[in-house]
GROMACS .gro file of C-alpha atoms in nm:
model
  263
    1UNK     CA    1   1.394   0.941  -1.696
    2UNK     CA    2   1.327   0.647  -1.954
    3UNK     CA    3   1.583   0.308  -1.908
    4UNK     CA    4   1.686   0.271  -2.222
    5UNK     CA    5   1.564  -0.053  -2.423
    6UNK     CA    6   1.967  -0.128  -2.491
    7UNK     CA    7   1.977  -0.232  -2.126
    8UNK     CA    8   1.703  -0.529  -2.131
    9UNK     CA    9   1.747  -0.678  -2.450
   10UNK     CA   10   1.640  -1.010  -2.316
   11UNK     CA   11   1.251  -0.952  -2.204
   12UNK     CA   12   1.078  -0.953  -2.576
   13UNK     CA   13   1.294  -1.299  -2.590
   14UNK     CA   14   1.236  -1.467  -2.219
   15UNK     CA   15   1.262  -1.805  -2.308
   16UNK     CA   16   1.580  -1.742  -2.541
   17UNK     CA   17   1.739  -1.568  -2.282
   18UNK     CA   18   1.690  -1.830  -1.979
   19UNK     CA   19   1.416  -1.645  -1.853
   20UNK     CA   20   1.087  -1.823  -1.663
   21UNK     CA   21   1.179  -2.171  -1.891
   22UNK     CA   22   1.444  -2.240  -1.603
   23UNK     CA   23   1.774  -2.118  -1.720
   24UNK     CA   24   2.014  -1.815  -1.716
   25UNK     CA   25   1.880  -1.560  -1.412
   26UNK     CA   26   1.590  -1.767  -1.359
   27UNK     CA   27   1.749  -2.108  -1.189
   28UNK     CA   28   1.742  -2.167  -0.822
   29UNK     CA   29   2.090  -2.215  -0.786
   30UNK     CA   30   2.316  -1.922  -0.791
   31UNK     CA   31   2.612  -1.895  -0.954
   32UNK     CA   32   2.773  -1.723  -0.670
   33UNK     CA   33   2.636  -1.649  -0.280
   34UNK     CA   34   2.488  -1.887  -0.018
   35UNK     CA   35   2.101  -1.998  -0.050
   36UNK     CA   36   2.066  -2.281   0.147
   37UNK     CA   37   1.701  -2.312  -0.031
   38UNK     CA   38   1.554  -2.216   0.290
   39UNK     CA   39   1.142  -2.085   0.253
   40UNK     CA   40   1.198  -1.756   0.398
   41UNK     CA   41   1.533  -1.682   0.113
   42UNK     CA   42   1.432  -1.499  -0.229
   43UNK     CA   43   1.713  -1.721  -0.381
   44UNK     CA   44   1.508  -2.043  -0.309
   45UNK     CA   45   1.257  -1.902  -0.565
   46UNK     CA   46   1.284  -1.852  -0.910
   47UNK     CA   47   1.230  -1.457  -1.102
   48UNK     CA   48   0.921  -1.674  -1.199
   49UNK     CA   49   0.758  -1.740  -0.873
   50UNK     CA   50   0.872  -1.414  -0.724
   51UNK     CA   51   0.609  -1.071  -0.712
   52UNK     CA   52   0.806  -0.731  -0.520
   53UNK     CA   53   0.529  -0.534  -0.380
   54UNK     CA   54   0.554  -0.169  -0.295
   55UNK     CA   55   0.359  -0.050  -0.079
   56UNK     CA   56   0.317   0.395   0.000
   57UNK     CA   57   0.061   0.596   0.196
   58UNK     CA   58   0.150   0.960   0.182
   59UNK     CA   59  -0.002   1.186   0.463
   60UNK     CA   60  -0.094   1.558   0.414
   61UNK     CA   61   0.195   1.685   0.583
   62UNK     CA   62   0.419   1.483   0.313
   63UNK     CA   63   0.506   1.201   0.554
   64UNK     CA   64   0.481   0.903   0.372
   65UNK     CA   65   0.545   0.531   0.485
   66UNK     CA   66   0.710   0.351   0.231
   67UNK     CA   67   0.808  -0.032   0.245
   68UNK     CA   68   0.881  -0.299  -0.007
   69UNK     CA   69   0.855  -0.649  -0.001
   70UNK     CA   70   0.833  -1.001  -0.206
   71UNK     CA   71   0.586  -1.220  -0.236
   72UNK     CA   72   0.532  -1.632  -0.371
   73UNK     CA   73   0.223  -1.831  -0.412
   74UNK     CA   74   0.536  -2.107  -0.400
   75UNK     CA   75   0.636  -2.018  -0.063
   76UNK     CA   76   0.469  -2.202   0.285
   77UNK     CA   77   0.214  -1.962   0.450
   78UNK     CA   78   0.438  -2.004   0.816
   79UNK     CA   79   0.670  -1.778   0.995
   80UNK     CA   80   0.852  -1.557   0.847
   81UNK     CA   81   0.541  -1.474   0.657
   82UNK     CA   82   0.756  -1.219   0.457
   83UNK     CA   83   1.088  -1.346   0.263
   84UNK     CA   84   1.502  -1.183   0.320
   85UNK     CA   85   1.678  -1.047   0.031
   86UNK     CA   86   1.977  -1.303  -0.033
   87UNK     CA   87   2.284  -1.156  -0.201
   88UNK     CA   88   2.172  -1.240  -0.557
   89UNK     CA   89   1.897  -0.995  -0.594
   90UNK     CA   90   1.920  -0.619  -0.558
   91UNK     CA   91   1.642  -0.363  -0.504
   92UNK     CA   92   1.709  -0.048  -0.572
   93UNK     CA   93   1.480   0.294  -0.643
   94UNK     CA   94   1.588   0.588  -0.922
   95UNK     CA   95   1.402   0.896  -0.767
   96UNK     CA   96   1.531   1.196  -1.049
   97UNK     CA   97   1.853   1.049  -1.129
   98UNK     CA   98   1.935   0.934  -0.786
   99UNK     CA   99   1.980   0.635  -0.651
  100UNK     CA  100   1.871   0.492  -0.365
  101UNK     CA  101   1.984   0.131  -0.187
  102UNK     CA  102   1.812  -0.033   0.066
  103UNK     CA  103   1.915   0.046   0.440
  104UNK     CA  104   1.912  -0.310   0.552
  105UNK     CA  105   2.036  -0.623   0.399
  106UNK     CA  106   1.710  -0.818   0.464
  107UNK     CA  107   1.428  -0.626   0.449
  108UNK     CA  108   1.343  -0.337   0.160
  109UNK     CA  109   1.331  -0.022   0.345
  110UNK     CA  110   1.433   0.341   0.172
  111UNK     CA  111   1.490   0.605   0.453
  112UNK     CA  112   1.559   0.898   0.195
  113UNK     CA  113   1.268   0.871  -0.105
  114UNK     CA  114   1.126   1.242  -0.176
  115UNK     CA  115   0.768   1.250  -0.242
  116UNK     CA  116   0.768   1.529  -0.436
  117UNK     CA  117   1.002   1.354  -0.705
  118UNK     CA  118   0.882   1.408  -1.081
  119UNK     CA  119   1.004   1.035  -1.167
  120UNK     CA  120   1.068   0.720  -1.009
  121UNK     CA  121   1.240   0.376  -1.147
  122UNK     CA  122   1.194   0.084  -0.948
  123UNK     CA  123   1.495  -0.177  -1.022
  124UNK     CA  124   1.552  -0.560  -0.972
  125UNK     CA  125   1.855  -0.716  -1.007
  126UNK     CA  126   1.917  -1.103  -1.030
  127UNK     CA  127   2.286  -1.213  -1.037
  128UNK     CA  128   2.321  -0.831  -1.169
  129UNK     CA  129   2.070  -0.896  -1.481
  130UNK     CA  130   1.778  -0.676  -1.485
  131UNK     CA  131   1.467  -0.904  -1.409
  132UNK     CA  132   1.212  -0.630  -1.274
  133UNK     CA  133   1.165  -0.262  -1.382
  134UNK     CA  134   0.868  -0.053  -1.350
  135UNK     CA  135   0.854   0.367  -1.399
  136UNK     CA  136   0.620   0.622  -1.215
  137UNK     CA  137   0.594   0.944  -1.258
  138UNK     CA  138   0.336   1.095  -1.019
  139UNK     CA  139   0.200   0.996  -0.656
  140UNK     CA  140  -0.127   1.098  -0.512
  141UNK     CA  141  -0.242   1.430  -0.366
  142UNK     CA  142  -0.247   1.422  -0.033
  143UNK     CA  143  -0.564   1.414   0.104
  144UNK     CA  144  -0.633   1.780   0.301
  145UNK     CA  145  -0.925   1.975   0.474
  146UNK     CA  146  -1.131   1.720   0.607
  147UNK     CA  147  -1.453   1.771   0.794
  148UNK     CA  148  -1.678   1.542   0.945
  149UNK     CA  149  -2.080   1.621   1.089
  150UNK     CA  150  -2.326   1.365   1.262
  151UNK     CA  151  -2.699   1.415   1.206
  152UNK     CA  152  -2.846   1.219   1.493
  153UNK     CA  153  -3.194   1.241   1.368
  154UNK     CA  154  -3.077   1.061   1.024
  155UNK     CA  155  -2.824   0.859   1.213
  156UNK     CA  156  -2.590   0.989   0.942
  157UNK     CA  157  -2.256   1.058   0.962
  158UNK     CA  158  -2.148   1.307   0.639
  159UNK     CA  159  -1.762   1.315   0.573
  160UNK     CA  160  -1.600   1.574   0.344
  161UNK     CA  161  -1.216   1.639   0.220
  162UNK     CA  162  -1.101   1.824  -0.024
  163UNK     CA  163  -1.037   1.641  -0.363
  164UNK     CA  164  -0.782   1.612  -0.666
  165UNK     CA  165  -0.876   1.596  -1.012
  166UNK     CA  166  -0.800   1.250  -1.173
  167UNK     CA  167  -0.871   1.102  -0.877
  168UNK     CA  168  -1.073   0.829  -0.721
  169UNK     CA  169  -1.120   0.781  -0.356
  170UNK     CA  170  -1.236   0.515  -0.080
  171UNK     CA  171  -1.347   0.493   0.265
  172UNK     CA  172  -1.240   0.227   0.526
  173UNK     CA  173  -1.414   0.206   0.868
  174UNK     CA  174  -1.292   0.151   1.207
  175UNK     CA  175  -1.461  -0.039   1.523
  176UNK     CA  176  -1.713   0.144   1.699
  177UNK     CA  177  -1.609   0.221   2.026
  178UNK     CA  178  -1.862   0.322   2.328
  179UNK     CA  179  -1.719   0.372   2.629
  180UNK     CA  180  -1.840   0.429   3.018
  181UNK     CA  181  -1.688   0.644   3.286
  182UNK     CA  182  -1.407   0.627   3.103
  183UNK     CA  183  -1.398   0.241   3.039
  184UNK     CA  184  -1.431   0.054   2.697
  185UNK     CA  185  -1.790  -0.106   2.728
  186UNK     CA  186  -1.841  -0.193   2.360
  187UNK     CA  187  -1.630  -0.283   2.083
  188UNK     CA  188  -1.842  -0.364   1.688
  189UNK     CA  189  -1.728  -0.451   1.373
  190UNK     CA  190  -1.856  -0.192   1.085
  191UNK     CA  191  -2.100  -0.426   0.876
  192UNK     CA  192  -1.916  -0.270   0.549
  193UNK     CA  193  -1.567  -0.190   0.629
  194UNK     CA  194  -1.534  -0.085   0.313
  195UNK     CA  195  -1.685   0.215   0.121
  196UNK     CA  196  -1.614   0.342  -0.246
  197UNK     CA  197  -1.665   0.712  -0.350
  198UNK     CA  198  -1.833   0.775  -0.624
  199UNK     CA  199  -1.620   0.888  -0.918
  200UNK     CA  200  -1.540   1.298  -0.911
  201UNK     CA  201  -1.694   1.322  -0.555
  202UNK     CA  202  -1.537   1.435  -0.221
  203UNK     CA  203  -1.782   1.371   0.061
  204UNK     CA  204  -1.974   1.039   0.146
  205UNK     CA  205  -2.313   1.010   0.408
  206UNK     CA  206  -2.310   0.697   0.643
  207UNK     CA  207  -2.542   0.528   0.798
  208UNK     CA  208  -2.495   0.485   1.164
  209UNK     CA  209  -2.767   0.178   1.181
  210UNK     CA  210  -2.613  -0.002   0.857
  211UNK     CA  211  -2.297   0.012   1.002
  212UNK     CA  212  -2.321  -0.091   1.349
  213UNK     CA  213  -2.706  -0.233   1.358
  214UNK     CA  214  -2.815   0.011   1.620
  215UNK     CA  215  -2.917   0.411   1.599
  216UNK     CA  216  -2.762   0.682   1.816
  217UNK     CA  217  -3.020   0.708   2.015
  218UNK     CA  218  -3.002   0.367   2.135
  219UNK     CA  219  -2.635   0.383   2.175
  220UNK     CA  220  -2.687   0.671   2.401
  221UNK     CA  221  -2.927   0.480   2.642
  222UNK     CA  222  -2.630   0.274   2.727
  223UNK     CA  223  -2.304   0.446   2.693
  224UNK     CA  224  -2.160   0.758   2.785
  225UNK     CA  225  -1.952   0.840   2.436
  226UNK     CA  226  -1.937   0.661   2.108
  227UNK     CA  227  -1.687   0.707   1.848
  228UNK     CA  228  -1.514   0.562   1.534
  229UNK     CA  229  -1.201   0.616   1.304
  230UNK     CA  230  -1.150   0.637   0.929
  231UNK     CA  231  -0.898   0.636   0.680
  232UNK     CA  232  -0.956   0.804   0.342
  233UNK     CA  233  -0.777   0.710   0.098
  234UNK     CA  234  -0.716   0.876  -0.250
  235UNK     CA  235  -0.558   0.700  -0.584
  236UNK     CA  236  -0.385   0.939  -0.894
  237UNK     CA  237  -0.564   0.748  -1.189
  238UNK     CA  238  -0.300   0.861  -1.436
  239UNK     CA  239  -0.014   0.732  -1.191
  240UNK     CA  240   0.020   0.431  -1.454
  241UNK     CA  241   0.394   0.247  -1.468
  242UNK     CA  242   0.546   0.459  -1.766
  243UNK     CA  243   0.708   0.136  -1.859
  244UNK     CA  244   0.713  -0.259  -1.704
  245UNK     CA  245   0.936  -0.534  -1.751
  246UNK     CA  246   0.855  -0.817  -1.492
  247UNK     CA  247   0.625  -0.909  -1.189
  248UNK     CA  248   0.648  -0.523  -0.968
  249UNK     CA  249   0.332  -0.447  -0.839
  250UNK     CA  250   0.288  -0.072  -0.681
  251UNK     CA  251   0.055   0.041  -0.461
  252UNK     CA  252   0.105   0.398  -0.385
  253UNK     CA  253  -0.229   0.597  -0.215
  254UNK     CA  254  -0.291   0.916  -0.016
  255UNK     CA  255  -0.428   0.809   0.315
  256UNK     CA  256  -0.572   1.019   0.599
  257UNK     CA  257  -0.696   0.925   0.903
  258UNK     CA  258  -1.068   1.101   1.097
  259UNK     CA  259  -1.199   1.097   1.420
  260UNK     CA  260  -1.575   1.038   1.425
  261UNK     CA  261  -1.708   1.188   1.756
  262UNK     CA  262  -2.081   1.034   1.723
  263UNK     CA  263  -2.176   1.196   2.096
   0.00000   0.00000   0.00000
């Protein structure tokens, strides 16, 4: 579904229509509702100053979590770190023609989105004005048939999934965790959280020592079991916003999580 241009004929003319110069939609001041100009209120901010994140991981079995939330570089970095919806904006999400409202009047939360919709619109209202829109029209594949083997002579750890064409996937690592009779014993921050698939690939080698600084064989001097946790996660590269009008950012990803049994 495309939002016709007949709706938003102010955003090729911001300044003309009272946009980020201060006027129209974009003043502080509302011309109806309460804002007391408190940090933690959207209506203290400006269209300007405001960014509405989305934020989805979708799971295999087509769970997904799914959250919203907005964002200022204007606002204090104290408790409530996040900001309430006042009455002047509205969020709302257009999954094939139907629309879906936020289940809470502070927080942006959508019990009922589908991930197996064909199109979504992501709306923001100001005082009723259209301020935000962004399209999208395909999530990631979930991420499926995983399978992980440790080479103890290598210290490698080789991961393999499954993957999607036109897509790109990353690796983020977990503590190691040893244990003892049963007892935590040691608890170490990967070296490289972080770890990027090469393009068209579905499987990555680790390296136990670059991770953690110490082989499997000296781990298994000490403790009785050693393990980790992963998430893979998988982006669509053609899931681009069909159209955007305003500061929505999306961040949509397939996202599994692996247990890493090194002994």
């Amino acid at each position: 579904m495309k939002k016709s241009l007949l709706m938003i004929p102010c955003f090729g003319l911001l300044a003309a229509c009272g946009g980020s110069d201060g006027g129209g939609s974009d003043e502080t001041e509302p011309p109806y509702g309460y804002c007391s100009n408190a940090q933690e209120m959207t209506c203290t901010y400006t269209v300007s100053q405001l960014e509405l994140r989305y934020t989805m991981y979708l799971r295999n079995d087509n769970s997904m979590y799914f959250r919203g939330d907005f964002y200022s570089e204007h606002k204090p970095p104290v408790f409530p770190y996040n900001m309430y919806v006042s009455d002047i904006d509205r969020v709302e999400i257009v999954q094939d023609g139907v629309v879906h409202n936020r289940k809470n009047a502070s927080g942006i939360e959508f019990p009922t989105i589908d991930p197996t919709g064909s199109m979504y619109e992501f709306n923001w209202y100001r005082n009723d004005e259209l301020v935000g829109y962004t399209t999208l029209d395909r999530l990631p594949e979930p991420i499926r048939d995983i399978s992980t083997n440790v080479y103890e002579l290598t210290n490698t750890v080789r991961i393999q999934w499954s993957a999607a064409s036109d897509h790109r996937y990353d690796i983020d690592m977990y503590s190691l965790t040893c244990e003892n009779n049963g007892v935590k014993a040691l608890v170490k921050e990967p070296n490289q959280p972080n770890y990027p698939v090469s393009d068209g690939m579905s499987t990555v080698s680790l390296d136990v020592f670059d991770l953690y600084g110490q082989t499997i064989e000296e781990l298994k001097t000490t403790y009785d079991t050693c393990y980790s946790l992963i998430d893979i996660n998988g982006y669509d590269l053609l899931s681009l916003p069909d159209q955007h009008i305003g500061n929505i950012t999306l961040n949509f990803k397939s996202q599994e999580m692996a247990f890493i049994s090194l002994f």
